[in-house]
């Protein structure tokens, strides 16, 4: 299809304004885009999550639409080490399809892999999964959500039988008598969410934060527990130990709605608060105050986020907090419960519709014969032709270009050169590929390595749906046509599918894709069958599961039963174990990573926005003044953080609020300041999530 013909298929005249949502994080703040003579203006829109607020990232998001770095033509590299050069779409897609066909013929379909992202719309995530399984017939697909939400997802699935990050609307936070945030820093990652926390405080609620750093959120808390990184699980078990000792167990709830408590009781009996204080550094009095604050109120909510989850024991750590919540009878009680704060823009929807290695749309398992049968029928293929489960993201990336691994990788909406753990190794794997294809609208660090770069639309140029951190399905609405030469991800997948042998045509209209997604998800745990674009438009989104177009959606889950076969939640006994890489004489400090207010993820976008660059111009290493004094380091002194895998170099930033045995660096920057040059690639055995949050390092003057 020519560019002209393709443009003619897009809807005709665009509106001068569009009510949509922010392109960045999972809060999906409501915004209105206005087309002006100078470009696009962003205004905040009142929506239940952001209540009229936006953070700096949202306000400035439109700056990238006409940014000089914007890609508007495909780029090809003709030989290894050569420069990328502009090319036409037919040449680029022909090059990719020919190479994919050749590699699959020579090595089998698993020689080709696909890597997606948690920022892709539901329609793109779904289409990517279908493209991999039907057009490429490869089992190798996974995505960068494996870095973010997979441990909480696995823990939620095994306890509740379903993974919806928040099983209640965000507004419930404002009514909680006690709110426990574990490893979450919304004051910097999702500032408008703090409006709900302000409500909570003004109603007399207590906020308790568990975080090794005195973050902007922790500084607002009534009580801040500051454990050694990697000891959250022990803290949770100690809280449950205290709750049982003090008689706070909700016996009726545990008897009627759960199974497996006795083994958990035996396990936590050994978590004496004094011993956990020695292990974690959290005083017994604070542990006791926290247990009391959770157990002696009507409405208590426990939320975990990346701080608790990005560990080689992240699933068990989340399970420990779920055990605590279940023992106190919180999940399913109005205004109370457990939830996880999802991070990426479509982190929730992106993990429901087939981008994950072991998953089919609707959060179905790919090894479930009934699920394969259902989805294969929607796709018009033989269930036996669908590949089996692939491997989680890090294993996939680490196998690229090796004798038994994929020889080609297609990347959509991700930048693993900056975001993957042990990033230098992954960068080297990418260089070993026969073919690397990156679809992006900017030249990310991963795109810089690619053989083919395909320029795609941005959020203000596309229609579709996103599912926010509450499980609320939202509409993304286009304001304007994309620049000439740019295509949507759906058009790219369709263009490739059309060039592959025996591949069924793929739809390019997002609404058509969504209609297919509804059918494919029907009957699955994440059931979208009853959700239509009209229904979303008529209200403030629709919560899944929603199996019936004329029936209600489900803002709150678990009121009567959990999504397990017998309707009961499952306790899981879990025990503390040390970090995968303990400190030692050569590497005596703990290293942890995170985000800053003015940057987002790998920074490909936000590092190019002038106001955000001014606010957060580069990486830094945060360390305690006592540690700095021992090292002879002053504010701004360049320091080197060295682990067994690599090093980062950035200016020191002194802070008395970080533990003296711990150093921190944000992960938004590439090059010398790349935090993931240092991080550990140990992964959780259940979720495959890497241990971004702790490894052993030494710090030197650079
Ligand atoms: S909080 Fe998240 S969704 Fe809201 S404006 Fe900021 S980045 Fe966008």
XYZ file of C-alpha atoms and ligand atoms in Angstrom:
710
model
C 0.000 0.000 0.000
C 1.347 3.436 -0.857
C 1.560 6.210 1.700
C -1.205 8.075 -0.095
C -3.532 5.097 -0.102
C -2.724 4.381 3.516
C -3.495 7.941 4.628
C -6.817 7.787 2.808
C -7.860 4.869 5.003
C -7.427 6.942 8.138
C -10.420 8.871 9.414
C -10.862 12.110 7.486
C -10.914 15.460 9.269
C -9.471 15.481 12.745
C -11.014 17.432 15.641
C -9.380 20.647 16.872
C -9.315 19.189 20.359
C -9.258 15.694 21.763
C -9.998 14.402 25.264
C -7.360 11.784 25.869
C -4.843 10.620 28.473
C -1.175 11.224 29.187
C 1.237 9.079 27.161
C 3.417 8.202 30.138
C 2.592 6.401 33.370
C -0.187 4.081 34.531
C -2.084 6.857 36.308
C -3.192 7.821 32.771
C -4.113 11.350 33.804
C -6.942 12.880 31.799
C -5.887 15.667 29.453
C -7.306 17.678 26.570
C -5.177 18.340 23.521
C -5.809 21.508 21.504
C -4.531 21.980 17.979
C -3.155 25.510 17.634
C -1.336 27.321 14.871
C 1.916 26.650 16.745
C 1.339 22.991 17.403
C -0.463 21.155 20.193
C -1.323 22.477 23.647
C -2.021 20.268 26.647
C -4.642 21.103 29.271
C -5.448 19.059 32.346
C -8.811 17.312 32.386
C -10.721 16.281 35.456
C -10.628 12.507 35.667
C -11.060 10.200 38.678
C -7.350 9.369 38.843
C -5.771 12.820 38.473
C -8.713 15.065 39.468
C -7.526 17.864 37.235
C -3.812 17.523 37.969
C -0.882 16.708 35.714
C 2.788 16.403 36.460
C 5.537 18.147 34.537
C 5.889 15.181 32.197
C 2.247 15.350 31.193
C 2.275 19.121 30.700
C 5.221 18.904 28.345
C 4.315 15.714 26.476
C 3.306 17.502 23.257
C 6.816 18.894 22.775
C 7.878 15.616 21.195
C 5.226 15.681 18.458
C 7.231 18.046 16.275
C 10.613 17.532 17.887
C 13.569 17.856 15.492
C 14.702 14.357 16.526
C 11.390 12.854 15.413
C 11.814 10.011 12.944
C 9.771 10.428 9.786
C 11.346 7.945 7.432
C 12.526 4.347 7.774
C 16.267 3.931 8.265
C 18.371 1.051 6.960
C 21.906 -0.082 7.706
C 23.455 -1.757 4.671
C 26.415 -3.406 6.389
C 27.575 -4.012 9.957
C 29.278 -0.910 11.257
C 27.786 1.226 8.481
C 25.575 4.262 9.005
C 21.780 4.203 9.044
C 20.413 5.760 5.854
C 16.884 6.899 4.932
C 14.796 4.465 2.905
C 11.257 4.012 1.621
C 8.697 1.868 3.389
C 8.565 -0.827 0.729
C 12.326 -1.232 0.769
C 12.402 -1.351 4.585
C 9.542 -3.828 4.993
C 10.861 -5.989 2.138
C 14.279 -6.064 3.797
C 12.790 -7.134 7.133
C 10.392 -9.718 5.688
C 13.059 -11.282 3.468
C 15.463 -11.617 6.383
C 12.757 -13.061 8.645
C 11.783 -15.614 5.992
C 15.380 -16.606 5.381
C 16.187 -17.030 9.071
C 12.993 -18.979 9.765
C 13.645 -21.269 6.770
C 17.216 -21.876 7.863
C 16.789 -22.199 11.652
C 13.057 -22.649 12.291
C 10.420 -20.121 13.428
C 11.964 -19.650 16.890
C 14.929 -17.965 15.207
C 12.824 -14.814 15.246
C 11.840 -13.043 18.481
C 9.575 -10.127 19.357
C 10.002 -7.699 22.251
C 7.132 -5.403 23.216
C 6.460 -2.706 25.762
C 4.147 -1.754 28.605
C 3.372 1.548 26.892
C 1.735 -0.001 23.827
C -2.046 0.318 23.552
C -4.159 -2.766 24.168
C -4.706 -3.072 20.438
C -0.982 -3.016 19.679
C -0.110 -5.449 22.478
C -2.801 -7.813 21.242
C -1.753 -7.482 17.593
C 1.890 -8.051 18.507
C 1.033 -11.308 20.278
C -1.069 -12.476 17.356
C 1.610 -11.476 14.851
C 4.268 -13.447 16.761
C 2.159 -16.580 17.216
C 0.338 -16.648 13.851
C 2.430 -14.707 11.320
C 5.879 -15.641 12.640
C 4.872 -18.839 14.479
C 7.527 -18.132 17.075
C 7.241 -18.851 20.770
C 9.693 -16.046 21.486
C 7.758 -12.996 22.554
C 8.035 -11.096 25.803
C 8.127 -7.446 26.851
C 9.594 -4.852 29.164
C 6.690 -5.168 31.605
C 8.704 -8.119 32.856
C 11.000 -5.487 34.389
C 8.148 -3.697 36.147
C 5.064 -5.555 37.245
C 5.635 -9.261 36.812
C 6.347 -10.131 40.451
C 3.198 -8.479 41.788
C 1.282 -10.037 38.894
C 2.525 -13.530 39.772
C 1.837 -13.058 43.480
C -1.640 -11.705 42.765
C -2.438 -14.577 40.459
C -1.360 -17.215 42.929
C -3.187 -15.625 45.873
C -6.354 -14.265 44.267
C -6.533 -16.172 40.969
C -6.395 -12.914 39.031
C -3.989 -10.024 38.547
C -5.582 -6.619 38.484
C -3.095 -4.170 40.049
C -5.689 -2.291 42.078
C -8.795 -4.401 42.710
C -10.589 -1.196 43.734
C -10.781 2.383 42.398
C -7.949 4.719 43.273
C -10.380 6.965 45.145
C -10.537 4.311 47.885
C -7.054 5.421 48.963
C -8.494 8.737 50.094
C -10.882 7.000 52.459
C -8.383 4.582 54.020
C -7.864 4.936 57.760
C -4.386 3.473 57.348
C -2.440 3.296 54.111
C 0.787 1.300 53.982
C 2.974 2.029 50.925
C 5.791 -0.440 50.374
C 8.536 0.561 47.955
C 6.358 3.194 46.289
C 7.219 6.833 45.705
C 4.170 8.367 43.985
C 5.166 11.901 45.004
C 7.864 11.606 42.320
C 6.518 8.947 39.974
C 2.804 9.898 39.908
C 2.420 13.301 41.605
C -1.332 13.763 40.939
C -1.982 10.558 42.888
C -0.891 12.464 45.988
C -4.229 14.312 45.892
C -5.850 11.104 47.093
C -3.271 10.817 49.846
C -3.928 14.409 50.889
C -7.616 13.513 51.184
C -6.665 10.563 53.286
C -4.585 12.646 55.666
C -7.237 15.368 55.897
C -9.778 12.758 56.903
C -7.478 11.757 59.741
C -5.944 8.700 58.053
C -2.392 7.532 58.715
C 0.207 7.097 56.001
C 3.037 4.645 56.619
C 5.833 4.274 54.057
C 8.369 1.463 53.807
C 11.381 2.599 51.787
C 15.168 2.470 52.254
C 15.292 6.104 51.139
C 13.550 9.090 52.703
C 11.794 9.847 49.435
C 9.450 12.760 48.826
C 6.598 10.373 49.694
C 8.282 9.016 52.809
C 8.839 12.554 54.070
C 5.076 13.084 54.102
C 4.380 9.908 56.059
C 3.285 9.678 59.680
C 5.702 6.808 60.033
C 8.637 5.906 57.784
C 10.132 2.426 58.040
C 13.589 2.486 56.462
C 14.711 -1.113 56.024
C 17.910 -2.321 54.478
C 17.186 -2.971 50.776
C 16.069 -6.555 50.249
C 14.552 -7.097 53.707
C 10.925 -6.128 53.011
C 9.838 -9.761 53.125
C 11.173 -10.167 56.659
C 9.467 -6.925 57.670
C 6.128 -8.208 56.339
C 6.509 -11.512 58.148
C 7.351 -9.661 61.365
C 4.233 -7.510 60.965
C 2.145 -10.671 60.654
C 3.971 -12.204 63.614
C 3.028 -9.180 65.724
C -0.547 -9.163 64.415
C -1.002 -12.782 65.495
C 0.663 -12.205 68.849
C -1.607 -9.241 69.545
C -4.762 -11.144 68.582
C -5.458 -9.157 65.411
C -6.151 -12.210 63.224
C -9.549 -12.009 61.514
C -10.470 -15.606 62.286
C -13.879 -15.586 60.646
C -12.496 -14.174 57.391
C -9.561 -16.575 57.309
C -11.870 -19.545 57.954
C -14.494 -18.546 55.410
C -12.468 -17.012 52.592
C -8.944 -18.433 52.530
C -6.870 -21.596 52.540
C -3.332 -22.333 53.678
C -3.132 -20.135 56.749
C -1.740 -22.720 59.184
C 1.522 -23.090 57.308
C 1.932 -19.327 57.134
C 1.260 -19.101 60.880
C 4.047 -21.620 61.513
C 6.409 -19.756 59.190
C 5.941 -16.291 60.670
C 6.221 -17.632 64.220
C 9.996 -17.510 63.711
C 10.043 -13.851 62.673
C 10.699 -12.355 66.079
C 10.511 -8.572 65.847
C 13.832 -8.105 67.618
C 15.556 -10.370 65.096
C 13.906 -8.607 62.190
C 15.065 -5.309 63.662
C 18.643 -6.637 63.604
C 18.212 -7.836 60.028
C 16.357 -4.863 58.556
C 17.198 -1.972 60.834
C 13.508 -1.229 61.447
C 12.916 -0.669 65.178
C 10.557 -3.071 66.946
C 8.450 -0.149 68.127
C 7.864 0.913 64.520
C 6.947 -2.621 63.486
C 4.477 -2.808 66.343
C 3.011 0.600 65.560
C 2.541 -0.417 61.923
C 0.820 -3.698 62.771
C -1.452 -1.855 65.186
C -2.269 0.885 62.691
C -3.286 -1.693 60.081
C -5.238 -3.965 62.385
C -7.209 -1.603 64.586
C -9.012 0.447 61.917
C -11.977 -0.255 59.677
C -10.308 0.484 56.367
C -6.660 -0.370 55.840
C -4.962 -0.649 52.458
C -1.549 -2.160 51.694
C 0.095 -1.210 48.383
C 3.366 -2.526 46.977
C 5.407 -1.188 44.071
C 8.785 -1.662 42.436
C 10.785 -1.264 45.654
C 9.284 -4.472 47.003
C 8.968 -6.246 43.691
C 12.233 -5.792 41.772
C 14.094 -8.500 43.623
C 15.031 -12.107 42.985
C 12.482 -12.836 45.733
C 9.958 -10.218 44.585
C 7.042 -12.640 44.209
C 7.551 -13.957 47.727
C 7.914 -10.443 49.115
C 4.583 -9.426 47.615
C 3.085 -12.687 48.875
C 4.236 -11.793 52.400
C 2.285 -8.530 52.248
C -0.732 -10.308 50.744
C -0.556 -12.841 53.613
C -0.646 -9.921 56.043
C -3.625 -8.379 54.248
C -5.507 -11.694 54.195
C -4.831 -12.395 57.863
C -6.309 -8.998 58.722
C -9.319 -9.702 56.495
C -8.693 -6.733 54.185
C -9.149 -7.913 50.541
C -12.761 -7.591 49.448
C -13.795 -5.455 52.418
C -15.181 -2.075 51.238
C -12.472 0.577 51.301
C -9.775 -1.903 52.312
C -7.475 -4.387 50.612
C -4.176 -5.075 48.925
C -3.031 -3.648 45.595
C 0.022 -3.015 43.445
C 0.816 0.356 41.881
C 1.430 -0.422 38.214
C 4.082 1.768 36.594
C 4.059 1.925 32.801
C 1.279 3.657 30.870
C -0.399 0.434 29.779
C 1.398 -1.772 32.254
C -1.925 -3.372 33.178
C -3.429 -3.876 29.711
C -0.020 -4.709 28.273
C 0.190 -7.754 30.531
C -3.260 -9.065 29.647
C -3.431 -9.582 25.910
C -0.613 -11.774 24.728
C 2.740 -9.982 24.882
C 3.922 -12.227 27.707
C 5.830 -15.383 26.854
C 3.306 -17.702 28.487
C 0.097 -15.911 27.709
C -2.777 -15.572 25.272
C -5.318 -12.693 25.171
C -7.640 -12.227 28.126
C -4.845 -13.256 30.522
C -5.201 -16.837 29.341
C -2.366 -19.300 29.703
C -0.814 -20.514 26.471
C -0.400 -24.022 27.907
C -4.131 -24.332 28.653
C -5.748 -26.466 25.891
C -9.136 -24.749 26.283
C -7.496 -21.313 26.010
C -5.599 -22.348 22.868
C -8.787 -23.706 21.354
C -10.716 -20.499 22.047
C -8.071 -18.074 20.799
C -7.161 -20.212 17.774
C -10.815 -20.145 16.736
C -10.844 -16.330 16.880
C -7.621 -16.230 14.880
C -8.862 -18.790 12.365
C -5.963 -21.194 12.866
C -5.480 -24.741 14.087
C -4.791 -24.738 17.874
C -1.972 -27.207 17.237
C -0.262 -24.581 15.060
C 0.070 -22.133 17.968
C 3.538 -22.241 19.508
C 4.025 -23.018 23.196
C 5.376 -20.791 25.943
C 8.554 -18.804 25.370
C 10.957 -17.569 28.030
C 10.853 -14.420 30.182
C 12.427 -11.196 28.963
C 15.920 -11.427 30.426
C 16.428 -15.035 29.358
C 15.164 -14.119 25.915
C 17.462 -11.110 25.524
C 20.400 -13.005 26.971
C 19.980 -15.760 24.387
C 19.962 -13.454 21.343
C 22.580 -14.217 18.752
C 23.842 -17.276 20.643
C 23.987 -20.630 18.824
C 20.659 -21.779 20.268
C 18.992 -18.382 20.513
C 16.988 -16.181 18.143
C 18.898 -14.555 15.282
C 16.447 -11.711 14.716
C 14.582 -9.409 17.095
C 11.724 -7.003 16.439
C 11.408 -4.339 19.156
C 8.246 -2.284 19.641
C 8.024 0.416 22.319
C 11.063 -0.575 24.341
C 14.683 0.452 24.873
C 16.484 -2.497 26.501
C 19.952 -1.010 25.929
C 19.134 1.348 28.817
C 16.415 -0.508 30.705
C 17.658 -4.109 30.872
C 19.691 -5.290 33.851
C 23.365 -5.922 33.180
C 22.810 -3.742 30.163
C 26.267 -4.018 28.616
C 25.764 -7.755 28.206
C 22.354 -7.258 26.593
C 23.829 -4.586 24.310
C 26.433 -7.092 23.214
C 23.741 -9.730 22.555
C 21.836 -7.252 20.386
C 24.995 -6.585 18.390
C 25.318 -10.344 17.768
C 21.966 -10.560 15.996
C 21.661 -11.086 12.255
C 18.751 -8.644 12.223
C 17.588 -6.054 14.746
C 14.453 -4.087 13.879
C 13.235 -1.237 16.100
C 9.892 0.549 15.734
C 10.041 3.876 17.558
C 9.440 7.561 16.969
C 12.877 8.611 18.247
C 16.341 7.191 17.830
C 16.589 5.384 21.149
C 19.860 3.781 22.199
C 18.443 0.456 20.983
C 17.455 2.007 17.652
C 21.055 3.185 17.268
C 22.089 -0.493 17.075
C 19.340 -1.523 14.680
C 19.628 -2.714 11.112
C 16.195 -1.306 10.379
C 14.392 1.520 12.214
C 10.695 2.036 11.502
C 9.164 5.406 12.466
C 5.820 5.182 14.272
C 3.018 7.452 15.402
C 2.829 9.170 18.777
C -0.055 9.127 21.217
C -1.737 12.282 19.911
C -1.896 10.718 16.445
C -3.573 7.434 17.283
C -6.817 5.956 18.559
C -7.010 2.988 20.842
C -7.454 1.900 24.423
C -5.247 1.765 27.504
C -5.953 0.053 30.830
C -4.826 2.093 33.802
C -3.503 1.004 37.174
C -7.069 0.450 38.431
C -7.995 -1.969 35.625
C -10.099 0.797 34.079
C -10.126 0.643 30.273
C -9.741 4.133 28.749
C -9.841 5.693 25.312
C -6.797 7.206 23.673
C -8.038 9.656 21.068
C -6.155 11.103 18.120
C -5.974 14.858 17.654
C -4.090 15.007 14.397
C -2.692 13.012 11.513
C 0.879 11.800 11.861
C 3.616 13.387 9.779
C 4.024 12.035 6.264
C 6.269 8.993 6.257
C 5.179 7.739 9.677
C 3.075 4.630 10.181
C 1.236 3.083 13.108
C 2.565 -0.072 14.741
C -0.579 -1.844 13.489
C 0.223 -0.812 9.917
C 3.782 -2.056 10.295
C 2.635 -5.447 11.582
C 0.111 -5.707 8.754
C 2.742 -4.708 6.203
C 5.115 -7.388 7.451
C 2.393 -10.043 7.722
C 1.442 -9.405 4.108
C 5.015 -10.184 3.074
C 5.295 -13.430 5.036
C 4.226 -16.804 3.606
C 0.782 -18.066 4.529
C 0.217 -15.219 6.982
C -3.370 -14.115 7.493
C -3.974 -10.405 6.896
C -3.922 -8.259 10.029
C -6.354 -5.381 10.553
C -4.896 -1.874 10.800
C -7.960 -0.113 12.199
C -7.560 -0.071 16.016
C -11.309 -0.337 16.529
C -11.396 -3.478 14.417
C -8.484 -4.882 16.425
C -10.304 -4.061 19.667
C -13.422 -5.881 18.464
C -11.281 -8.944 17.813
C -9.598 -8.538 21.216
C -13.041 -8.536 22.843
C -13.818 -11.898 21.259
C -10.407 -13.338 22.056
C -10.589 -12.248 25.721
C -14.190 -13.449 26.233
C -14.324 -15.915 29.098
C -10.721 -15.259 30.163
C -9.658 -13.775 33.525
C -9.294 -10.325 31.902
C -12.586 -10.420 30.064
C -13.188 -7.395 27.808
C -16.134 -8.909 25.896
C -18.630 -6.386 27.272
C -16.420 -3.324 26.729
C -17.055 -1.160 23.686
C -15.486 2.137 22.688
C -18.938 3.734 22.947
C -19.333 2.480 26.480
C -15.945 3.833 27.477
C -16.800 7.167 25.876
C -20.124 7.360 27.719
C -18.504 7.171 31.149
C -15.107 7.475 32.795
C -13.868 4.186 31.361
C -14.952 0.603 32.056
C -13.386 -1.729 34.631
C -12.656 -5.314 33.641
C -13.809 -8.030 33.964
C -16.829 -7.001 31.944
C -18.200 -10.050 30.108
C -21.572 -8.601 29.117
C -22.089 -5.513 26.994
C -25.318 -4.803 28.868
C -24.114 -5.923 32.303
C -22.144 -4.009 34.952
C -18.391 -3.610 35.065
C -16.413 -4.409 38.219
C -14.703 -1.450 39.922
C -14.234 -3.588 43.056
C -13.214 -7.218 43.085
C -13.354 -9.970 45.710
C -16.452 -8.792 47.620
C -17.945 -12.296 47.591
C -15.288 -14.597 46.216
C -11.800 -14.689 44.795
C -11.073 -15.830 41.255
C -9.751 -19.228 42.296
C -11.645 -22.446 41.482
C -13.080 -22.663 45.024
C -13.465 -18.905 45.465
C -10.955 -18.777 48.326
C -7.743 -16.789 48.454
C -4.507 -18.697 48.926
C -1.946 -17.997 51.642
C 1.630 -18.793 50.634
C 4.289 -19.385 53.279
C 7.389 -17.395 52.345
C 10.761 -16.993 53.990
C 13.385 -14.284 53.877
C 16.609 -14.932 52.025
C 19.485 -12.611 51.343
C 19.947 -10.647 48.161
C 21.321 -12.644 45.249
C 24.605 -10.775 45.628
C 25.574 -10.061 49.243
C 28.019 -7.297 50.094
C 31.615 -8.318 50.752
C 35.010 -6.740 51.364
C 35.475 -5.834 47.688
C 31.913 -4.637 47.145
C 30.830 -3.396 50.586
C 27.835 -1.208 49.710
C 24.255 -1.846 48.605
C 23.249 -0.298 45.296
C 19.652 0.496 44.450
C 17.951 2.215 41.511
C 14.791 4.199 40.858
C 13.232 7.182 39.143
C 13.200 10.963 39.455
C 10.242 13.284 39.061
C 11.160 14.858 35.715
C 12.218 11.743 33.789
C 10.423 8.616 32.657
C 11.751 5.090 32.182
C 14.737 4.872 29.801
C 14.410 8.601 29.106
C 14.238 8.330 25.312
C 11.342 10.773 25.372
C 11.761 12.863 28.514
C 15.489 13.490 28.025
C 14.509 15.366 24.844
C 11.975 17.691 26.505
C 13.674 20.994 27.344
C 11.900 21.699 30.639
C 12.466 18.159 31.882
C 16.096 18.238 30.835
C 16.559 21.470 32.776
C 14.881 19.952 35.833
C 16.840 16.684 35.669
C 19.792 17.121 33.315
C 21.734 13.965 34.063
C 22.419 10.982 36.234
C 23.785 11.210 39.752
C 24.812 8.968 42.609
C 23.074 9.643 45.912
C 25.068 8.804 49.005
C 25.078 9.642 52.697
C 27.417 12.458 53.863
C 29.162 10.043 56.269
C 29.970 7.690 53.413
C 31.006 10.624 51.239
C 33.369 11.840 53.956
C 34.969 8.388 54.203
C 35.475 8.394 50.434
C 36.709 11.977 50.318
C 33.829 12.958 48.073
C 31.990 16.289 48.074
C 28.717 17.340 46.453
C 29.203 17.151 42.680
C 32.421 15.120 42.773
C 32.364 12.563 39.948
C 32.206 9.092 41.449
C 32.378 5.631 40.017
C 30.003 2.905 41.204
C 31.543 -0.465 40.431
C 29.884 -3.891 40.555
C 31.033 -7.272 39.254
C 29.217 -6.512 35.982
C 30.277 -2.997 35.180
C 30.383 0.569 36.393
C 28.619 3.876 36.168
C 30.135 7.291 36.529
C 28.143 10.336 37.659
C 28.369 13.292 40.065
C 27.818 12.601 43.773
C 24.688 13.973 45.367
C 24.879 13.998 49.155
C 21.770 13.237 51.163
C 21.461 12.597 54.900
C 18.200 10.725 54.219
C 19.742 7.681 52.570
C 21.212 4.869 54.636
C 25.014 5.156 54.979
C 25.407 1.587 53.674
C 23.381 2.206 50.504
C 23.888 4.228 47.317
C 21.210 5.109 44.799
C 21.213 6.058 41.125
C 18.277 6.812 38.787
C 18.090 4.626 35.685
C 17.008 7.140 33.003
C 20.374 7.851 31.409
C 22.554 5.957 28.917
C 26.312 6.025 28.512
C 28.610 6.507 31.481
C 25.696 7.245 33.839
C 23.773 4.099 32.870
C 22.652 2.592 36.199
C 21.907 -0.729 34.543
C 25.568 -1.202 33.701
C 25.848 -2.087 37.376
C 22.609 -3.939 38.228
C 22.364 -7.658 38.801
C 20.697 -9.982 36.294
C 19.584 -12.463 38.950
C 15.854 -13.021 38.396
C 12.907 -14.155 40.449
C 12.360 -17.875 39.769
C 8.590 -17.448 39.433
C 8.156 -14.129 37.617
C 11.480 -13.724 35.829
C 11.760 -10.177 37.194
C 15.372 -9.038 37.621
C 16.838 -7.841 40.887
C 17.132 -4.174 39.929
C 16.783 -2.988 43.506
C 19.874 -4.414 45.135
C 23.375 -5.520 44.293
C 26.820 -5.162 45.855
C 29.074 -2.302 44.771
C 32.029 -0.195 45.768
C 32.200 3.543 45.225
C 35.360 5.397 44.208
C 36.280 8.911 43.199
C 36.221 8.922 39.403
S 1.400 11.333 36.715
Fe 1.808 9.963 35.011
S -0.002 10.038 33.729
Fe -0.093 11.798 35.120
S 0.817 13.490 33.975
Fe 2.461 12.549 35.172
S 3.390 11.016 33.823
Fe 1.402 11.587 32.953
